[in-house]
Short mmCIF file of C-alpha atoms in Angstrom, two decimals:
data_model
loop_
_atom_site.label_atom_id
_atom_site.label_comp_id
_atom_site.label_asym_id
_atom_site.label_seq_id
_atom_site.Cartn_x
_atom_site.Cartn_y
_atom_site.Cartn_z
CA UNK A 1 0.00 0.00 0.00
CA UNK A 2 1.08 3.48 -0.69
CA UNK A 3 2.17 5.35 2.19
CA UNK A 4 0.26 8.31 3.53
CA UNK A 5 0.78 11.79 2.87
CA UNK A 6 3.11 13.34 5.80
CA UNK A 7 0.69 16.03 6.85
CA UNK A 8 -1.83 13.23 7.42
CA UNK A 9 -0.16 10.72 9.21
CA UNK A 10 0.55 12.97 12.07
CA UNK A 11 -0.30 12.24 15.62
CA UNK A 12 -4.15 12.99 16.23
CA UNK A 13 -3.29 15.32 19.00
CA UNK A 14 -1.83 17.78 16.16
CA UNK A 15 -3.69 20.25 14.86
CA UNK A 16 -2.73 23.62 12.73
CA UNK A 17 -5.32 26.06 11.21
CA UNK A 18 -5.74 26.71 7.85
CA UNK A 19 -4.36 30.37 7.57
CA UNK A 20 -0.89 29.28 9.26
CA UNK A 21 -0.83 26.27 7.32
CA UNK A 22 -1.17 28.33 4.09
CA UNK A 23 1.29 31.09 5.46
CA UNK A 24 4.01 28.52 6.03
CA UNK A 25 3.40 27.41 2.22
CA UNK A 26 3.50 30.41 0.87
CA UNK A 27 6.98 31.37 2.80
CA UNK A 28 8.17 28.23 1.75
CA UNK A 29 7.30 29.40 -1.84
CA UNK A 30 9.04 32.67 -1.98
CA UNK A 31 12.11 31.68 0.11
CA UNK A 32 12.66 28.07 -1.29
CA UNK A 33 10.89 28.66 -4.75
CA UNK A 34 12.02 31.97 -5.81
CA UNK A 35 8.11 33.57 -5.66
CA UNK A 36 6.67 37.05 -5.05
CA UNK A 37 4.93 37.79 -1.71
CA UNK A 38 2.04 39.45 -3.45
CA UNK A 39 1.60 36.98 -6.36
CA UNK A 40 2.35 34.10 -3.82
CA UNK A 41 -0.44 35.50 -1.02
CA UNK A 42 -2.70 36.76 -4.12
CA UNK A 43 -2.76 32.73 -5.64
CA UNK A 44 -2.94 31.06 -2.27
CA UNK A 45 -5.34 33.23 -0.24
CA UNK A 46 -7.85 32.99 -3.36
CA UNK A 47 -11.23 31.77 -1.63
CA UNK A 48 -10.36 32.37 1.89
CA UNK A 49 -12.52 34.30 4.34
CA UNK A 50 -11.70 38.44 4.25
CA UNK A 51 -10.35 37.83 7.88
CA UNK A 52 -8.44 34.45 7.27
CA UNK A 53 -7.15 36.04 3.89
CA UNK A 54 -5.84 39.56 5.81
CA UNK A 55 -3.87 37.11 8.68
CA UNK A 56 -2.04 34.95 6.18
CA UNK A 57 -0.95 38.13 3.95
CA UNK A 58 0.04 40.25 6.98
CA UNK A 59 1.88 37.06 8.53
CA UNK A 60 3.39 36.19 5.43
CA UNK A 61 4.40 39.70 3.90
CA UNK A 62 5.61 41.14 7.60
CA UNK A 63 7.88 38.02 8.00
CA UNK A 64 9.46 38.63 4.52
CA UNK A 65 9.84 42.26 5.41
CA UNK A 66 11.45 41.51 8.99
CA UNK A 67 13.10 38.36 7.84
CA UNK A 68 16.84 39.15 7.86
CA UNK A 69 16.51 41.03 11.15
CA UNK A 70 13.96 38.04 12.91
CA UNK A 71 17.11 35.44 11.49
CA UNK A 72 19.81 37.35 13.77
CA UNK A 73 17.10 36.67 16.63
CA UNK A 74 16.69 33.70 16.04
CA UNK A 75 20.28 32.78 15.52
CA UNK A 76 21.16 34.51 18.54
CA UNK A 77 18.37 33.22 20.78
CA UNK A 78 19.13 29.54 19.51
CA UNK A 79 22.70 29.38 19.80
CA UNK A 80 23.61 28.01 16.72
CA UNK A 81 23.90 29.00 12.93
CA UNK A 82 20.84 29.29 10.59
CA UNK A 83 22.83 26.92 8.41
CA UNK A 84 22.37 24.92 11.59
CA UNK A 85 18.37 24.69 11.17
CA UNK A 86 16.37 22.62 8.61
CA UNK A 87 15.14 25.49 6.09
CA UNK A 88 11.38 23.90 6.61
CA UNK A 89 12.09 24.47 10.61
CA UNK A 90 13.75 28.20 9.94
CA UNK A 91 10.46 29.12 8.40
CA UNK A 92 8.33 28.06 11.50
CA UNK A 93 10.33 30.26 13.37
CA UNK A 94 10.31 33.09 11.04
CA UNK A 95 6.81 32.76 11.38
CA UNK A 96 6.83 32.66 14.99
CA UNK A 97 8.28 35.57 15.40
CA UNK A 98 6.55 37.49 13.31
CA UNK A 99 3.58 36.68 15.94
CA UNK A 100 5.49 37.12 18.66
CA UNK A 101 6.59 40.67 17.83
CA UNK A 102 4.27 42.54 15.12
CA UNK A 103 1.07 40.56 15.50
CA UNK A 104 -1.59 40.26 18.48
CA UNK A 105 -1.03 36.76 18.87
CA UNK A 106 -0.93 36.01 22.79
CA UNK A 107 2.65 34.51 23.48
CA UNK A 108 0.72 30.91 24.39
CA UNK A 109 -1.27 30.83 21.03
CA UNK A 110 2.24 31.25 19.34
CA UNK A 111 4.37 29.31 20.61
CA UNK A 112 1.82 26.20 20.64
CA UNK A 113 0.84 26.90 17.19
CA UNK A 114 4.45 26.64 16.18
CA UNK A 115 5.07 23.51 17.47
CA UNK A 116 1.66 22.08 16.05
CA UNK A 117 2.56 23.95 12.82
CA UNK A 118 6.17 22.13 12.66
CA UNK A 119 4.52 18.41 13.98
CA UNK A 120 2.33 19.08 10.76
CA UNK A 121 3.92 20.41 8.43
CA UNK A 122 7.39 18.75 8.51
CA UNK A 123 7.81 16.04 11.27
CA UNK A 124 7.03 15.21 14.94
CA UNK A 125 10.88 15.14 15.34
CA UNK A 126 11.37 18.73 15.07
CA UNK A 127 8.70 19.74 17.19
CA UNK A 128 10.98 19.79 20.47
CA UNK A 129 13.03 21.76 18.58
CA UNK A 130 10.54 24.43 17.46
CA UNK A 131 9.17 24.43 20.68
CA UNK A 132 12.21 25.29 22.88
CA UNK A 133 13.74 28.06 20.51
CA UNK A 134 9.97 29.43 20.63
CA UNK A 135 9.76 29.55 23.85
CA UNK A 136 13.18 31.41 24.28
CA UNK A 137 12.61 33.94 21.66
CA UNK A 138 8.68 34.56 23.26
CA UNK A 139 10.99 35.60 26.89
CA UNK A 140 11.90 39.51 24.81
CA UNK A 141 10.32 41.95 23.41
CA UNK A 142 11.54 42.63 19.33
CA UNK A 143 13.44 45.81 20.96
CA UNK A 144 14.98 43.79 23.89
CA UNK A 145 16.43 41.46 21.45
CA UNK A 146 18.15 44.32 19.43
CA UNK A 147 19.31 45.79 22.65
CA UNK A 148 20.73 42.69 23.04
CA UNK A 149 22.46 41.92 19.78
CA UNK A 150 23.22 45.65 18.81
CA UNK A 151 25.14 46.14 21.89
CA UNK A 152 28.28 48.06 20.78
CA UNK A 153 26.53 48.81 17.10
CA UNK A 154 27.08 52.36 15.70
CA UNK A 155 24.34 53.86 14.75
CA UNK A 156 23.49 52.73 11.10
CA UNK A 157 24.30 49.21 12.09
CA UNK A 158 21.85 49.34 14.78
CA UNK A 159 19.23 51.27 12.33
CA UNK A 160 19.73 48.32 9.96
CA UNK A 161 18.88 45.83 12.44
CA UNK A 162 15.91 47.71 14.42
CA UNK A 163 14.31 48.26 10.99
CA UNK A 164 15.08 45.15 9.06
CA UNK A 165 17.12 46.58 6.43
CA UNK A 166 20.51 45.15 4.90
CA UNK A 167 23.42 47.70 6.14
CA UNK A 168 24.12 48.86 2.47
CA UNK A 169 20.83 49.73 2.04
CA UNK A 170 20.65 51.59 4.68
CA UNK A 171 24.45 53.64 3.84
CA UNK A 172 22.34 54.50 0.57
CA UNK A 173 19.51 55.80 1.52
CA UNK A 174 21.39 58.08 4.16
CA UNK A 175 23.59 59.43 1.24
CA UNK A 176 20.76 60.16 -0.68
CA UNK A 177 18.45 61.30 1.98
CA UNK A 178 21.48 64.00 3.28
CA UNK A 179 19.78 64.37 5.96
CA UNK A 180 19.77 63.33 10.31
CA UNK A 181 19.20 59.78 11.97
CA UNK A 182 15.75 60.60 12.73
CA UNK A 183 14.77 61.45 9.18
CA UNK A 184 16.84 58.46 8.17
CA UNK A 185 14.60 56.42 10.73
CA UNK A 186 10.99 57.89 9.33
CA UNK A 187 12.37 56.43 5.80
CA UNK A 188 12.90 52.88 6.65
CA UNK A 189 9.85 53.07 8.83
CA UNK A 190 7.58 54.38 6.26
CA UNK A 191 9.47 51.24 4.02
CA UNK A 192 8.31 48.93 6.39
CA UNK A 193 4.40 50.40 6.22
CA UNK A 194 2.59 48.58 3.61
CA UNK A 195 1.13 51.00 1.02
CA UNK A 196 -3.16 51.37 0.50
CA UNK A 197 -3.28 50.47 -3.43
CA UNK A 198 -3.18 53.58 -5.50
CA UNK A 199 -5.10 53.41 -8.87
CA UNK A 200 -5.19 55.30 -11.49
CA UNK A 201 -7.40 56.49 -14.53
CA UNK A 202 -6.07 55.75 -18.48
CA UNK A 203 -6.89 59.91 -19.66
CA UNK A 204 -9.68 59.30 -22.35
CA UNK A 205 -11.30 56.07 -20.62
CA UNK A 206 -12.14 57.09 -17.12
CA UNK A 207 -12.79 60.02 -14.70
CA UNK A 208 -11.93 59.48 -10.95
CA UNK A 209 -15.24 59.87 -9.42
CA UNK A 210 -15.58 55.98 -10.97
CA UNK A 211 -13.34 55.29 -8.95
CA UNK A 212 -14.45 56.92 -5.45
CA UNK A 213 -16.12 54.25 -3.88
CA UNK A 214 -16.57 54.54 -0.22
CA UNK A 215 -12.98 55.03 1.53
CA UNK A 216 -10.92 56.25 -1.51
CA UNK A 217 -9.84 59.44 -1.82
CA UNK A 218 -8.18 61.71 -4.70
CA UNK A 219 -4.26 61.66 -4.60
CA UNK A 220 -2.78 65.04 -3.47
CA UNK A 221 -0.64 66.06 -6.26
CA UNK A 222 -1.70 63.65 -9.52
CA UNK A 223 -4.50 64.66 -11.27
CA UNK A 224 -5.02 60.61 -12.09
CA UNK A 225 -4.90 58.93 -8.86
CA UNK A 226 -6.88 57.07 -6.09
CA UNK A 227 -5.70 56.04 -3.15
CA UNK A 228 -8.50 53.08 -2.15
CA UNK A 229 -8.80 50.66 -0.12
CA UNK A 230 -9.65 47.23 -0.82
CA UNK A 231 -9.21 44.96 -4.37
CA UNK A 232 -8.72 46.91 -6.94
CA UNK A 233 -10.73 44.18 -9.21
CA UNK A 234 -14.11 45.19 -7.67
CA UNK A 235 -14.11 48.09 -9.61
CA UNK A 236 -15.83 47.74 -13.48
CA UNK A 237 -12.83 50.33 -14.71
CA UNK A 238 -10.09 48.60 -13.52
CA UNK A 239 -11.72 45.53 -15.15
CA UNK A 240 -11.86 46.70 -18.23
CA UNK A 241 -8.46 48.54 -18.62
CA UNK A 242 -9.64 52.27 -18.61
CA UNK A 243 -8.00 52.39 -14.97
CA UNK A 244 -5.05 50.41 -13.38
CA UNK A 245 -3.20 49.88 -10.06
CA UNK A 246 -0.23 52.60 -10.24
CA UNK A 247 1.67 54.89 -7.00
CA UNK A 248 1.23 57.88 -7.42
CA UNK A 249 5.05 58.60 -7.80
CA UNK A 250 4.80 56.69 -11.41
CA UNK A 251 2.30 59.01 -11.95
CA UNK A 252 4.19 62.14 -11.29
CA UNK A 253 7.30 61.57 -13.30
CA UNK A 254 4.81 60.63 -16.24
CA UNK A 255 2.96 64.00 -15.60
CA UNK A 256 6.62 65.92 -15.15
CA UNK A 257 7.95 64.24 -18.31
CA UNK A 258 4.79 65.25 -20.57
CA UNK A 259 4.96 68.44 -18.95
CA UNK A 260 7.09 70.42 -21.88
CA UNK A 261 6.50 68.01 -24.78
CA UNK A 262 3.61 69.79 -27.26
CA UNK A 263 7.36 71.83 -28.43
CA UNK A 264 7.76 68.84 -30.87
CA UNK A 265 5.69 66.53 -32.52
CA UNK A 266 6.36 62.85 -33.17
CA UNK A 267 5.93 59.58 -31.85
CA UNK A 268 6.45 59.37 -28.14
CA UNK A 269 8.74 55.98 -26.82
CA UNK A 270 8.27 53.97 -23.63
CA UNK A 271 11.83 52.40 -23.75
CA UNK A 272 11.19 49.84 -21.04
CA UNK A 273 7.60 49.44 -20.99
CA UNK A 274 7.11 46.40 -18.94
CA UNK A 275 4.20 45.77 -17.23
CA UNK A 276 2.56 48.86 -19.11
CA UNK A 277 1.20 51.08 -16.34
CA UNK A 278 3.33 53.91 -17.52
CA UNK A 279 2.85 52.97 -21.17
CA UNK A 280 -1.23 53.33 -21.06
CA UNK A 281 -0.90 56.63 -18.84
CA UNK A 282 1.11 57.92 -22.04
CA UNK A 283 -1.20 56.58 -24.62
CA UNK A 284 -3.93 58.73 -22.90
CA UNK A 285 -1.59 62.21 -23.44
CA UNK A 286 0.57 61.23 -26.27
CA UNK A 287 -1.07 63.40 -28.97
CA UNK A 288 0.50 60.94 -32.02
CA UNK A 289 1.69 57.43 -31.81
CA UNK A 290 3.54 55.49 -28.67
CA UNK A 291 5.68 53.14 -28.88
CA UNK A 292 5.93 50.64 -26.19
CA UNK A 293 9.20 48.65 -26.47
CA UNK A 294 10.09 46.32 -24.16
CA UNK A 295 12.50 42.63 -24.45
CA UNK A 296 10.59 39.91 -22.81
CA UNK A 297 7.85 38.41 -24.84
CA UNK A 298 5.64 37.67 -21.65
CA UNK A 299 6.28 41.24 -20.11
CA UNK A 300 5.50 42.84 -24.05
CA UNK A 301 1.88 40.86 -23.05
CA UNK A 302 1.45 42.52 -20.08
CA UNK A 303 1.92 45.87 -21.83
CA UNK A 304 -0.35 45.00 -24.70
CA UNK A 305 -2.77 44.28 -21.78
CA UNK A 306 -2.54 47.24 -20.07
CA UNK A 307 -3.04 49.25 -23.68
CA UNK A 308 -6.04 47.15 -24.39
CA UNK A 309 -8.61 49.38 -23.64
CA UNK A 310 -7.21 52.23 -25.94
CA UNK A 311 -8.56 51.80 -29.41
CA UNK A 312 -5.16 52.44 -31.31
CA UNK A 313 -2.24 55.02 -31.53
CA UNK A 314 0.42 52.82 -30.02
CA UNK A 315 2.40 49.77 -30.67
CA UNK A 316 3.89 47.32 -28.38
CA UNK A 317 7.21 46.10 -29.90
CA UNK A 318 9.69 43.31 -28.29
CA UNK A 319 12.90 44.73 -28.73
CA UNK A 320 15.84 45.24 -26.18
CA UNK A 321 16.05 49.17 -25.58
CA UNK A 322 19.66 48.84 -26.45
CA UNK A 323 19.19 47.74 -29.51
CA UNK A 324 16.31 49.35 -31.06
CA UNK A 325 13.85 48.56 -33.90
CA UNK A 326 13.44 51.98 -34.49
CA UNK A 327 14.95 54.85 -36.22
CA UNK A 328 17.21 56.90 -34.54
CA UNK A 329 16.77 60.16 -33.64
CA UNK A 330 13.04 59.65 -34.65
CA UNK A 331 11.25 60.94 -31.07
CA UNK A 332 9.38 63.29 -29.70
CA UNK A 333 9.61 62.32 -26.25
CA UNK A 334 11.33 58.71 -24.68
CA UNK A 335 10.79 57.92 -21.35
CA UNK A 336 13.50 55.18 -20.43
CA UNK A 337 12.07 53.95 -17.11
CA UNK A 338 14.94 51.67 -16.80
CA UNK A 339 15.57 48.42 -14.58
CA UNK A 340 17.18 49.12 -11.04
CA UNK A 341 17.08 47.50 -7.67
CA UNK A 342 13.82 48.78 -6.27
CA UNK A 343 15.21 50.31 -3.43
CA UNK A 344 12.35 52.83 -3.71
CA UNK A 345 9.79 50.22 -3.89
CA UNK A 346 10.81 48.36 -0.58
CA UNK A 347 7.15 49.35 1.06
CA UNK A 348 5.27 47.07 -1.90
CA UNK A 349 7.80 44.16 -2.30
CA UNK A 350 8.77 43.01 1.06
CA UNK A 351 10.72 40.21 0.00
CA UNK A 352 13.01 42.21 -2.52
CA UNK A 353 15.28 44.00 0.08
CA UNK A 354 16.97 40.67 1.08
CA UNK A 355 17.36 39.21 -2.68
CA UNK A 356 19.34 42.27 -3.86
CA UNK A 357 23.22 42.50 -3.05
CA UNK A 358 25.35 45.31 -3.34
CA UNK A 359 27.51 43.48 -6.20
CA UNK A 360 24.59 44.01 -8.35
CA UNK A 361 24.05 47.52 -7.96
CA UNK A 362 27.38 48.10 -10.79
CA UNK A 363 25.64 45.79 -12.92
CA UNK A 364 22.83 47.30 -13.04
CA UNK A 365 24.39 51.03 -13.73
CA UNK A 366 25.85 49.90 -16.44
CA UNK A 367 23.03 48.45 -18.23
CA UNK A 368 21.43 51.65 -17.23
CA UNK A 369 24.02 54.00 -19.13
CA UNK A 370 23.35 51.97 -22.21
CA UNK A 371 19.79 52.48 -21.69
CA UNK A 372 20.18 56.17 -21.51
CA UNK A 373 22.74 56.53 -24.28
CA UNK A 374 19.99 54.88 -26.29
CA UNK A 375 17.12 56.92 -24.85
CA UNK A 376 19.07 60.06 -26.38
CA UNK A 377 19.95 58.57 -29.74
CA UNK A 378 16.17 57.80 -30.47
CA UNK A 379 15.14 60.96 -29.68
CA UNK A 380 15.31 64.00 -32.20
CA UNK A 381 16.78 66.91 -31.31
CA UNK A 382 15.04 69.59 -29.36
CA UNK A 383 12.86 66.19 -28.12
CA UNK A 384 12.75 65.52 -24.57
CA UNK A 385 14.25 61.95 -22.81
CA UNK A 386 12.65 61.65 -19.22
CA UNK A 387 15.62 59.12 -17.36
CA UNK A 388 13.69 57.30 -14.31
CA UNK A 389 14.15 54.85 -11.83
CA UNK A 390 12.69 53.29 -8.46
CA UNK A 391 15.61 53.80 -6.38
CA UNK A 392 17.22 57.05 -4.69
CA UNK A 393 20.69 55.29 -5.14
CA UNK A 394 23.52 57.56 -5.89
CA UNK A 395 24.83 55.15 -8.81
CA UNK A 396 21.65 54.43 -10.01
CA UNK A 397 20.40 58.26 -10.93
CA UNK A 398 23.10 60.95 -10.82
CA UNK A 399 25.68 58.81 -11.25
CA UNK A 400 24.30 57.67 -14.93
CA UNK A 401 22.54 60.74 -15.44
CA UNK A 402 26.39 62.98 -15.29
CA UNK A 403 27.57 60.41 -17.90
CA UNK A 404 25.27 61.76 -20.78
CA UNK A 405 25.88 63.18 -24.09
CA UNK A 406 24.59 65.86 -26.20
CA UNK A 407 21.46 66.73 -23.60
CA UNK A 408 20.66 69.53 -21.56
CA UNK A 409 19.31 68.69 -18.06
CA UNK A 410 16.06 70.77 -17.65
CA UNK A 411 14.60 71.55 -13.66
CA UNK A 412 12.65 68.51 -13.41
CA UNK A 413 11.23 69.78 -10.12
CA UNK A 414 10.00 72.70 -11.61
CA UNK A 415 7.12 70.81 -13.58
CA UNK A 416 5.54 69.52 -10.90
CA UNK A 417 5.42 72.96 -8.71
CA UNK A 418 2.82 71.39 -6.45
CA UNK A 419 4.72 68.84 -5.07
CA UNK A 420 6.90 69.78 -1.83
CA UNK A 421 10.50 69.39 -1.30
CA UNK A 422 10.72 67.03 -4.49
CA UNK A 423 14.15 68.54 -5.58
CA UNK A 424 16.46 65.76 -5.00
CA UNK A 425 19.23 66.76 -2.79
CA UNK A 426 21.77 65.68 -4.40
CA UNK A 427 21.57 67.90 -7.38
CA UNK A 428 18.09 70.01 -7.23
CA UNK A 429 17.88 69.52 -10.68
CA UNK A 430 16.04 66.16 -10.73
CA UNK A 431 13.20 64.89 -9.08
CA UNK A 432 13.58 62.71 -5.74
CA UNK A 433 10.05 61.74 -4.18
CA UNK A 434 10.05 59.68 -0.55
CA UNK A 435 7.46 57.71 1.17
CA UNK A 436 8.06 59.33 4.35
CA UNK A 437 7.40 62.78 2.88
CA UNK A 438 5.17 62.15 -0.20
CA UNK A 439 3.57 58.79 0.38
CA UNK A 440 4.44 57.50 -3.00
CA UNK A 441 7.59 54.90 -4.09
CA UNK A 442 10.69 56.80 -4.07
CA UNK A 443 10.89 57.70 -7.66
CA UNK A 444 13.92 59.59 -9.14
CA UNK A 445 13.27 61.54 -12.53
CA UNK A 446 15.60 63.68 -14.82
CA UNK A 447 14.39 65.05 -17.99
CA UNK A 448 16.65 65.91 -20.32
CA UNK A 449 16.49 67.74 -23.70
CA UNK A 450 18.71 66.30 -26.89
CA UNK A 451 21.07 69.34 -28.25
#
């Protein structure tokens, strides 16, 4: 006879709940498998109970926000290394803690529902295991045990570890912020605030009041946006493609970069157009034709989905920016929102601050020069190139930005007069938004015009 699935073979006197049950699958997913929190949660919390479905994505999405910090604790209060632990077993206790120190799980309910969860889930044998390092890490506080561990820190290490970001992170976002530790501190709390969804109407489809269902409210500064609470699929708009899910900070370097543009006419380019949200906000101003370039066949899709509501006046086209299909110096306006490391979109993808490493951060500046060379050689002279990314790093934006040729850098802040303090301050020139002053990702914009 076959033998029984593990899970169901388990001592009677085990039992886990559903919600923690799915939570420890879906860590096991992203960690293990290589998935997204929100695509993971979104998939496996699909015909759950509101309530059930709001405990597994706040367990699962605070634990990958708080991981690397909860894995020092947990090293620490185990005494032993993490390479120590069976990976199945380090998620349990990830989990754990995440109840023990952000949630309002009574200490008892925790720690039993570890051990349950781990006599479940992966074997009887560990339980002892689970339960003693549980029951250790449930005897502190989260600030006790970095009191504890950060004894002797200076003060960024200690920053890093109280707000569960990796040190280099943390040195760039104090060189770009320029600013004191407690401003530093509002940053990387604001990253660790999970944002309300932020939609936003395709100009030509949709007005906002569509959108203004009870609890939303108009963004401050875009003339686009909703900030609402809730799935954004209930709406019929959002359905249909004449709105979409967008921060508000995408929506302001679109509305900067279209800000000077009727100068020239011609086609209008989205360099790197993937997933589209960008692409169908400039469909909706682009007074001739866009076109939406961008290298992956599956992400080209996703921008031919985003477009679909538009009757015509664009064309999605899968071609690697650097290499274009195109005829150079042939555009009005390019915006080349180029691939970085999302160190301004920490807030949405809580997994994403521990999969980056600082090695990659010179990889990724040079693809983005070559990006931006390009942007300016498609574009004719007198046209306008908006450079953006979704990261305040120095090498990222004026780094790549002081390499460029033939272009005069325009006062990006200047076109969007209504926003506060969005003058970057490392060079006032471009545009630097923050979610602890603006609410939005922190989105860096320079536009520059070809000479």
């Amino acid at each position: 006879m076959p033998e029984p699935d593990q899970r169901t073979a388990q001592r009677p006197r085990r039992h886990i709940d559903q919600p923690r049950l799915i939570a420890f699958d879906a860590l096991r997913a992203i960690n293990s498998g290589g998935g997204y929190a929100n695509l993971v949660t979104a998939e496996m919390t699909h015909g759950l109970q509101h309530r059930d479905a709001g405990f597994v994505i706040e367990l699962v999405h605070g634990t990958c926000r708080m991981q690397g910090s909860y894995d020092r604790i947990i090293e620490h209060a185990s005494g032993r290394p993490l390479s120590d632990l069976q990976a199945a077993v380090l998620e349990v206790l990830r989990l754990a803690c995440h109840q023990l120190f952000r949630m309002r799980v009574p200490t008892h309910a925790a720690v039993a529902s570890s051990v349950d969860l781990a006599g479940v889930a992966i074997s009887e044998r560990v339980t002892g295991l689970v339960n003693a390092i549980v029951r250790k890490l449930s005897r502190k506080d989260f600030d006790e045990w970095c009191d504890e561990i950060g004894a002797g820190f200076g003060d960024l290490a200690d920053m890093a570890l109280r707000f569960a970001h990796p040190r280099w992170i943390v040195d760039a976002l104090a060189d770009a912020l320029q600013s004191d530790d407690d401003e530093l501190a509002a940053l990387l709390d604001a990253d660790n605030e999970p944002p309300i969804p932020m939609l936003v109407v395709r100009p030509g489809l949709a007005r906002r009041p569509e959108l203004m269902t009870e609890g939303a409210r108009r963004t401050p500064w875009s003339p686009w946006g909703v900030e609402r609470p809730g799935n954004p699929s209930e709406l019929p708009a959002i359905r249909q493609g004449r709105a979409g899910v967008q921060d508000e900070g995408s929506q302001l370097v679109v509305q900067a970069a279209t800000a000077v543009t009727p100068r020239l006419k011609g086609p209008w380019l989205d360099l790197c157009a993937g997933p589209g949200g960008k692409s169908a906000l400039l469909r909706g101003l682009c007074p001739s034709v866009l076109i939406a370039a961008e290298p992956q066949p599956h992400r080209a899709e996703l921008v031919a989905h985003a477009l679909r509501a538009y009757p015509g006046g664009y064309q999605v086209v899968v071609a690697d920016g650097r290499h274009p299909a195109w005829a150079p110096a042939s555009m009005a306006l390019t915006l080349a929102d180029v691939p970085c490391t999302g160190l301004g979109a920490l807030r949405r993808r809580p997994e994403s601050r521990w999969r980056r490493d600082q090695s990659q951060v010179a990889e990724l500046a040079e693809l983005q020069r070559e990006l931006l060379d390009q942007a300016i050689a498609s574009t004719m002279p007198g046209g306008l190139v908006a450079y953006v990314t979704c990261s305040p790093h120095r090498a990222e934006t004026i780094d790549v930005v002081a390499g460029a040729q033939g272009v005069e850098i325009l006062d990006a802040p200047s076109m969007i007069p209504e926003v506060p303090e969005a003058a970057s301050r490392l060079d006032d020139r471009f545009i630097q938004l923050w979610p602890h002053i603006h609410g939005t990702d922190a989105m860096f914009c320079a536009l520059l015009c070809r000479t």
